[in-house]
Coordinates of C-alpha atoms in Angstrom, one line a residue:
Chain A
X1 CA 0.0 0.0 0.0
X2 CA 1.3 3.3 -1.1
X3 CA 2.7 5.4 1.5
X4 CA 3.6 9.0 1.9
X5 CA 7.0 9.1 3.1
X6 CA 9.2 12.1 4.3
X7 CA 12.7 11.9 3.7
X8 CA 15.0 14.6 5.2
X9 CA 18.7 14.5 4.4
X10 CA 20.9 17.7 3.7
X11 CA 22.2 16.3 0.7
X12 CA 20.2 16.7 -2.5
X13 CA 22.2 13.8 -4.3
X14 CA 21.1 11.3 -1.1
X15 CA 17.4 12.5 -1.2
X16 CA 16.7 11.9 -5.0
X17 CA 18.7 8.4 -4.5
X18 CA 16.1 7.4 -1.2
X19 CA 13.5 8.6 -3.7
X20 CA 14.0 6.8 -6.2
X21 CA 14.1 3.6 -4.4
X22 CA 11.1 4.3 -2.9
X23 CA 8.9 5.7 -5.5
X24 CA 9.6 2.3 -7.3
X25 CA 6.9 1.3 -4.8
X26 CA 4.4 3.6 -5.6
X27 CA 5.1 5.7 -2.6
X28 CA 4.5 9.4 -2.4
X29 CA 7.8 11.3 -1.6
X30 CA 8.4 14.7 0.1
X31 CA 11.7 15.8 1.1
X32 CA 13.4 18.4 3.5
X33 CA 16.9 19.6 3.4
X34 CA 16.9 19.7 7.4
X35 CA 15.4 19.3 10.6
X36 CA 13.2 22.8 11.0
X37 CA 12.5 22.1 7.3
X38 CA 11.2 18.7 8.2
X39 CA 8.7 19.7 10.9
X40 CA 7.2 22.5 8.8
X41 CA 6.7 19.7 6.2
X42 CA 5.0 17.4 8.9
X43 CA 2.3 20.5 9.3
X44 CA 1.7 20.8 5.9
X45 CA 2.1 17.1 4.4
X46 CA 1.6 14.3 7.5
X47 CA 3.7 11.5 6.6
X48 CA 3.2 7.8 7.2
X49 CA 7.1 7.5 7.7
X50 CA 10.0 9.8 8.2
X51 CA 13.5 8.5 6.9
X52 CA 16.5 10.9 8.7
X53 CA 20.0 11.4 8.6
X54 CA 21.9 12.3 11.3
X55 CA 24.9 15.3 10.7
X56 CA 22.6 17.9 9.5
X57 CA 23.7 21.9 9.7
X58 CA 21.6 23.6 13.0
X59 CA 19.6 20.5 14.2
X60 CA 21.3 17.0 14.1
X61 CA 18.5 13.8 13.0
X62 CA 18.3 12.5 16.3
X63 CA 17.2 16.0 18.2
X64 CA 14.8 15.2 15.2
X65 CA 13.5 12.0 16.3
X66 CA 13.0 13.5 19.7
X67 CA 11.7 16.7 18.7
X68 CA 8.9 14.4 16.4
X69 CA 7.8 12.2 19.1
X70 CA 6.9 14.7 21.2
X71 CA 4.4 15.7 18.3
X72 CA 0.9 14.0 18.8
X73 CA 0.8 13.0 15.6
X74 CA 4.2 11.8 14.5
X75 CA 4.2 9.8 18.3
X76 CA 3.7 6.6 16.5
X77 CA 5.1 6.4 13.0
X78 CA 7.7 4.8 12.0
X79 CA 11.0 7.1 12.1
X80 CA 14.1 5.3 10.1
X81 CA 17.3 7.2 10.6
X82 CA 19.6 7.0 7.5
X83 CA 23.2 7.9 8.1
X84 CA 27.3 6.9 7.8
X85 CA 27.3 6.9 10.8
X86 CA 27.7 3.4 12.9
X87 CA 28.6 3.2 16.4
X88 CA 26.5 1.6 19.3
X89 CA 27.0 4.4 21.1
X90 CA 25.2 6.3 18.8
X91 CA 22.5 3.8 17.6
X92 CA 21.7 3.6 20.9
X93 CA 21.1 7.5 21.7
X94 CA 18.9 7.2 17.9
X95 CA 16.9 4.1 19.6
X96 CA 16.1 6.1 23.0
X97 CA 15.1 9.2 21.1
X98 CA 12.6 7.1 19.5
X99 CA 13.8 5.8 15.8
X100 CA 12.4 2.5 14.5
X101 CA 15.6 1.9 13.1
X102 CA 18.6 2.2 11.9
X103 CA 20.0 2.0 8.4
X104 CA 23.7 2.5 7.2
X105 CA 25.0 3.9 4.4
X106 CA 26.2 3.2 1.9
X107 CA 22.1 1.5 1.3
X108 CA 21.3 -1.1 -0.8
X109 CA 17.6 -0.1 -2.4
X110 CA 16.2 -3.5 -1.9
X111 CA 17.1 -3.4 1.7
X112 CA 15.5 0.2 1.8
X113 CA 12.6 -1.2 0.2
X114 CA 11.8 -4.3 1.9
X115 CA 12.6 -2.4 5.3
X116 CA 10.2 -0.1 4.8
X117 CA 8.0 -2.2 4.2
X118 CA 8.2 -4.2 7.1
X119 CA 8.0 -0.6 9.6
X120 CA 5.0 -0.1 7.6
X121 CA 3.2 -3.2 7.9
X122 CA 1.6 -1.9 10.8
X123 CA -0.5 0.8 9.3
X124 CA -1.9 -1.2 6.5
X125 CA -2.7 -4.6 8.9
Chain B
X1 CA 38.4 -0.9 5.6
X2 CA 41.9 -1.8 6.5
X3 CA 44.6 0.7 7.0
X4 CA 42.2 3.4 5.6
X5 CA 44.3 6.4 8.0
X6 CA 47.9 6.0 9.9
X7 CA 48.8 9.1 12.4
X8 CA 52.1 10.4 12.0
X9 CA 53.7 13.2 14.0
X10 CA 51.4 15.3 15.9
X11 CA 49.0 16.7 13.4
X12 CA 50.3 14.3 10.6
X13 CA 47.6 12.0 9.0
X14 CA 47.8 9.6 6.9
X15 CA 45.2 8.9 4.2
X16 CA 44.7 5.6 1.8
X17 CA 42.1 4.1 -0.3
X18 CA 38.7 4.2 1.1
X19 CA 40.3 6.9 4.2
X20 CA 38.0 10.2 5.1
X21 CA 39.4 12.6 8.0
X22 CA 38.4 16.0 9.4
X23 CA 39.7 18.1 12.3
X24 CA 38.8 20.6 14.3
X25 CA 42.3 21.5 15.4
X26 CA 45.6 22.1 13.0
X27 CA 46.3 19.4 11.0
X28 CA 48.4 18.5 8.1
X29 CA 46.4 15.6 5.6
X30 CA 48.4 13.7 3.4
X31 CA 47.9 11.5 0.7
X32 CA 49.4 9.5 -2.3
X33 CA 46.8 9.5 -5.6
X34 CA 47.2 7.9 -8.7
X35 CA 43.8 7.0 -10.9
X36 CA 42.3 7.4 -7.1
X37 CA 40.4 11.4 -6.7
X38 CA 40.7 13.3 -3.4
X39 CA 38.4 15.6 -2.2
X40 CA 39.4 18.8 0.3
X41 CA 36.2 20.0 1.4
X42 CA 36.8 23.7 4.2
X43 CA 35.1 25.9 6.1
X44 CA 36.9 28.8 6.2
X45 CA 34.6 31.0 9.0
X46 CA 35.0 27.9 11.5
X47 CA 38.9 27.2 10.0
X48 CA 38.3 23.6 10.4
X49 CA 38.7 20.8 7.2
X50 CA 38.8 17.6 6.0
X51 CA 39.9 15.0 3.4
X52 CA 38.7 12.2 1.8
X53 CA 40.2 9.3 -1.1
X54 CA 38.3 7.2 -3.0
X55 CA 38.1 4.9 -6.3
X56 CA 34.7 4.6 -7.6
X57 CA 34.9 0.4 -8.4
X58 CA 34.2 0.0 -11.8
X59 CA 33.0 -3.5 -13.7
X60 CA 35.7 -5.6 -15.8
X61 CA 34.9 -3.3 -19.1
X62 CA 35.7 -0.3 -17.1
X63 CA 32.4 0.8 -16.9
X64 CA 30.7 2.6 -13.4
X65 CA 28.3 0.4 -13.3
X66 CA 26.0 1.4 -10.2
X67 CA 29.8 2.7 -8.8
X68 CA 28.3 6.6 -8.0
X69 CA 26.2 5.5 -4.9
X70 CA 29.5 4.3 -3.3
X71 CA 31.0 7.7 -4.8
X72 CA 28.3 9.7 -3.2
X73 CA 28.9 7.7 0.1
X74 CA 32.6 9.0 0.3
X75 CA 31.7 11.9 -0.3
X76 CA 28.4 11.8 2.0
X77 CA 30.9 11.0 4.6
X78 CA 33.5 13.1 4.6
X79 CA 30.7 16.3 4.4
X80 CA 29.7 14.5 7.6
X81 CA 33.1 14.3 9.4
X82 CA 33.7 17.6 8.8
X83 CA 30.2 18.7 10.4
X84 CA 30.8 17.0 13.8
X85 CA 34.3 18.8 14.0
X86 CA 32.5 22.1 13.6
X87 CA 32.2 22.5 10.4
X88 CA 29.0 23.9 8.7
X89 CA 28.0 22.7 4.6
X90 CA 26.5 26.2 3.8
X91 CA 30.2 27.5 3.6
X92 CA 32.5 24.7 2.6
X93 CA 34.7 25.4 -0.2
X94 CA 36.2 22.4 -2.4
X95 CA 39.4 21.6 -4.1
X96 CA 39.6 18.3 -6.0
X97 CA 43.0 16.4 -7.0
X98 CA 43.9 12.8 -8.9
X99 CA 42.5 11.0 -11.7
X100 CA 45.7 10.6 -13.1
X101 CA 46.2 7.9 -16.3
X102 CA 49.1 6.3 -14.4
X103 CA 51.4 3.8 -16.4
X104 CA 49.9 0.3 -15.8
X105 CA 46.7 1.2 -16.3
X106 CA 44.7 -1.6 -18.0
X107 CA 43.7 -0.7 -21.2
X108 CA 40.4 -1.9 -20.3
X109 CA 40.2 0.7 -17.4
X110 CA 41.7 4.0 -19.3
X111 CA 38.5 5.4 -18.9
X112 CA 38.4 5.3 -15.2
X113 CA 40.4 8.2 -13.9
X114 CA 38.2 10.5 -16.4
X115 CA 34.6 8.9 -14.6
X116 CA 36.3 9.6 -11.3
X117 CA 36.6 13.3 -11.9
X118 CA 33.2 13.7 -13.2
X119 CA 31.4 11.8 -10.9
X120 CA 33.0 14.3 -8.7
X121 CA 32.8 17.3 -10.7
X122 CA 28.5 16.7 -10.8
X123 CA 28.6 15.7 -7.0
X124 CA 30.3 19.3 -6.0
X125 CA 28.2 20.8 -9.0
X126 CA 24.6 19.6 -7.1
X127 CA 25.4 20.1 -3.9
X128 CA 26.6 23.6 -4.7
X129 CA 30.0 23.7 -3.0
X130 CA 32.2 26.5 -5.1
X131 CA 35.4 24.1 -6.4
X132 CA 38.4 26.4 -5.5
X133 CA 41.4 24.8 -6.9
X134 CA 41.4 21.2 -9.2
X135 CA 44.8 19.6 -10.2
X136 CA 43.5 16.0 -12.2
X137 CA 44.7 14.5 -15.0
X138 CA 48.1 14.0 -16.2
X139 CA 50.0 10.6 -16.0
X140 CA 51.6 10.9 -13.1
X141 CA 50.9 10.4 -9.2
X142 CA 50.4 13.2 -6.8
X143 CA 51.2 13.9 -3.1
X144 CA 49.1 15.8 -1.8
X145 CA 49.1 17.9 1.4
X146 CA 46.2 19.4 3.4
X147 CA 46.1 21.5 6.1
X148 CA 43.0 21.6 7.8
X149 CA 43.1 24.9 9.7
X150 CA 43.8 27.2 6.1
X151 CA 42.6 25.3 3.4
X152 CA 45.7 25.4 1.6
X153 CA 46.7 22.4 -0.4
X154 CA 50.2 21.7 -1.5
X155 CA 50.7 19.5 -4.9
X156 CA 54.0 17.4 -5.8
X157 CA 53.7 15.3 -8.8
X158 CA 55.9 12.0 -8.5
X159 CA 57.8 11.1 -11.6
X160 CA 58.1 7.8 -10.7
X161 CA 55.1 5.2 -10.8
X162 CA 55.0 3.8 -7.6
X163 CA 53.8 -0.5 -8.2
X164 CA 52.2 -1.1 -4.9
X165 CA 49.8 2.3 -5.7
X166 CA 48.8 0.5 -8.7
X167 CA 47.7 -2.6 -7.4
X168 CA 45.9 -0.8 -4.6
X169 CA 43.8 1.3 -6.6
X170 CA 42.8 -2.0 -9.1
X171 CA 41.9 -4.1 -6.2
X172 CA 39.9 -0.8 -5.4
X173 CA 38.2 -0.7 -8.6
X174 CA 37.5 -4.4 -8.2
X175 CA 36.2 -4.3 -4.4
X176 CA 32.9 -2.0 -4.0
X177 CA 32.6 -1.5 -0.4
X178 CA 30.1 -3.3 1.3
X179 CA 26.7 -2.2 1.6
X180 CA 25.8 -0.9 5.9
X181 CA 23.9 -3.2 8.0
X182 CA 20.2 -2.4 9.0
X183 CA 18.8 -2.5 12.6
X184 CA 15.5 -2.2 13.6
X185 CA 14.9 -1.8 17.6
X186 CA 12.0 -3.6 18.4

């Protein structure tokens, strides 16, 4: 089932890639360059998913995550953070903020795809 | 990635295939190229840089065959390291060395060096960093020196072809790196 899926990365080149995965699925893609970026979004386009990086200028993805949970809305989708970066340490700070998951780059589409997915499944059961 | 970064003296790195480093404090970057690009990427307002080196791996007819997503990852990563040491993307300036046809090329591959400089060329180009200085090209191997704290890069072309560089970079061009692992917390 089609999706609308909100992909925030400060890289345009990373974004169209994530989008192009994704929209071989049908799913309905909206981008932000960062996190203040992203939450206007959420206002205007309320995703079903939110796929983040993490070293972003002003607002790193995780602060995201938090700042997203605290949202009524965005309390229970699934948030996917997307990065290079791959430490426990860190997963583990993404994981208490509040992200599903936790994907590293360099992605593999199908992975991407079948990921989301599964995090989805939920909505559409 | 093996031996990606060695530290020298104090404020010495060194960089090799597949290597990215930044630094907040004064430090000198160096690094052998041959077909191999490196990118300097600096912010100039927070005096703080970084380096990467990379060979986009490339399919037994020389062609980039799906090689630009692990092109934009070394790239994606060293934009990254240079953030968390204080660096912000809305002023980095580039500068953009390698590509060289070095001898013992394989004919098959002579195309390489050229796709490595214009993968990077359109990365810089879309993400809108302004490329301050290139030196790519030629048929020789560069050393290259990059100091962190000013930006400046120094450039010494090698006369000699160094062997060992040349099977590094083909094993490079052979190996894509390995895709990242995903975890979901449940």
């Amino acid at each position: 089932m089609p999706a609308t899926i909100l992909i925030v990365d400060d890289s345009k080149i990373l974004r169209a890639m994530v989008r192009d995965a994704l929209e071989a699925d049908q799913h309905h893609v909206v981008e932000a360059a960062d996190a203040s970026a992203a939450l206007h979004t959420v206002d205007m386009v309320p995703p079903d998913l939110v796929i983040t990086d993490v070293n972003m200028p002003d607002t790193d993805g995780i602060t995201l995550v938090r700042q997203l949970r605290q949202r009524p809305r965005e309390r229970f989708i699934p948030i996917l953070v997307l990065t290079t970066e791959a430490g426990d340490d860190i997963k583990q700070r993404g994981r208490a903020a509040g992200a599903t998951g936790w994907l590293v780059k360099p992605f593999d589409p199908i992975r991407l795809r079948e990921t989301v997915k599964r995090v989805l499944k939920p909505r559409s059961a | 990635m093996k031996h990606v970064m060695t530290a020298q003296a104090e404020g010495e790195v060194i960089l090799y295939i597949g290597g990215v480093h930044a630094s907040h404090e004064a430090a000198v970057i160096k690094t052998l190229l041959g077909s191999c690009i490196a990118v300097c990427l600096h912010d100039p307002v927070a005096r703080v840089g970084g380096m990467n080196h990379f060979m986009l791996p490339y399919g037994a007819d020389g062609q980039a065959e799906g090689a630009s997503r692990f092109g934009v990852h070394a790239m994606d990563r060293l934009i990254g390291e240079t953030m968390k040491v204080g660096g912000d993307r809305r002023r980095f300036v580039a500068k953009v060395f390698g590509g060289a046809h070095v001898i013992g090329i394989r004919s098959s591959q002579v195309s390489v060096p050229a796709q490595n400089v214009e993968f990077v060329r359109r990365f810089l180009e879309a993400e809108g960093f302004p490329v301050l200085n290139t030196d790519v090209g030629g048929k020789h191997p560069r050393h290259v020196h990059f100091h962190t704290d000013t930006g400046r890069a120094f450039v010494k072309r090698v006369a000699t072809t160094n062997a060992q560089l040349v099977q590094q970079e083909q094993r490079s061009m052979r190996t894509p790196p390995a895709y990242g692992d995903v975890t979901l917390f449940e």
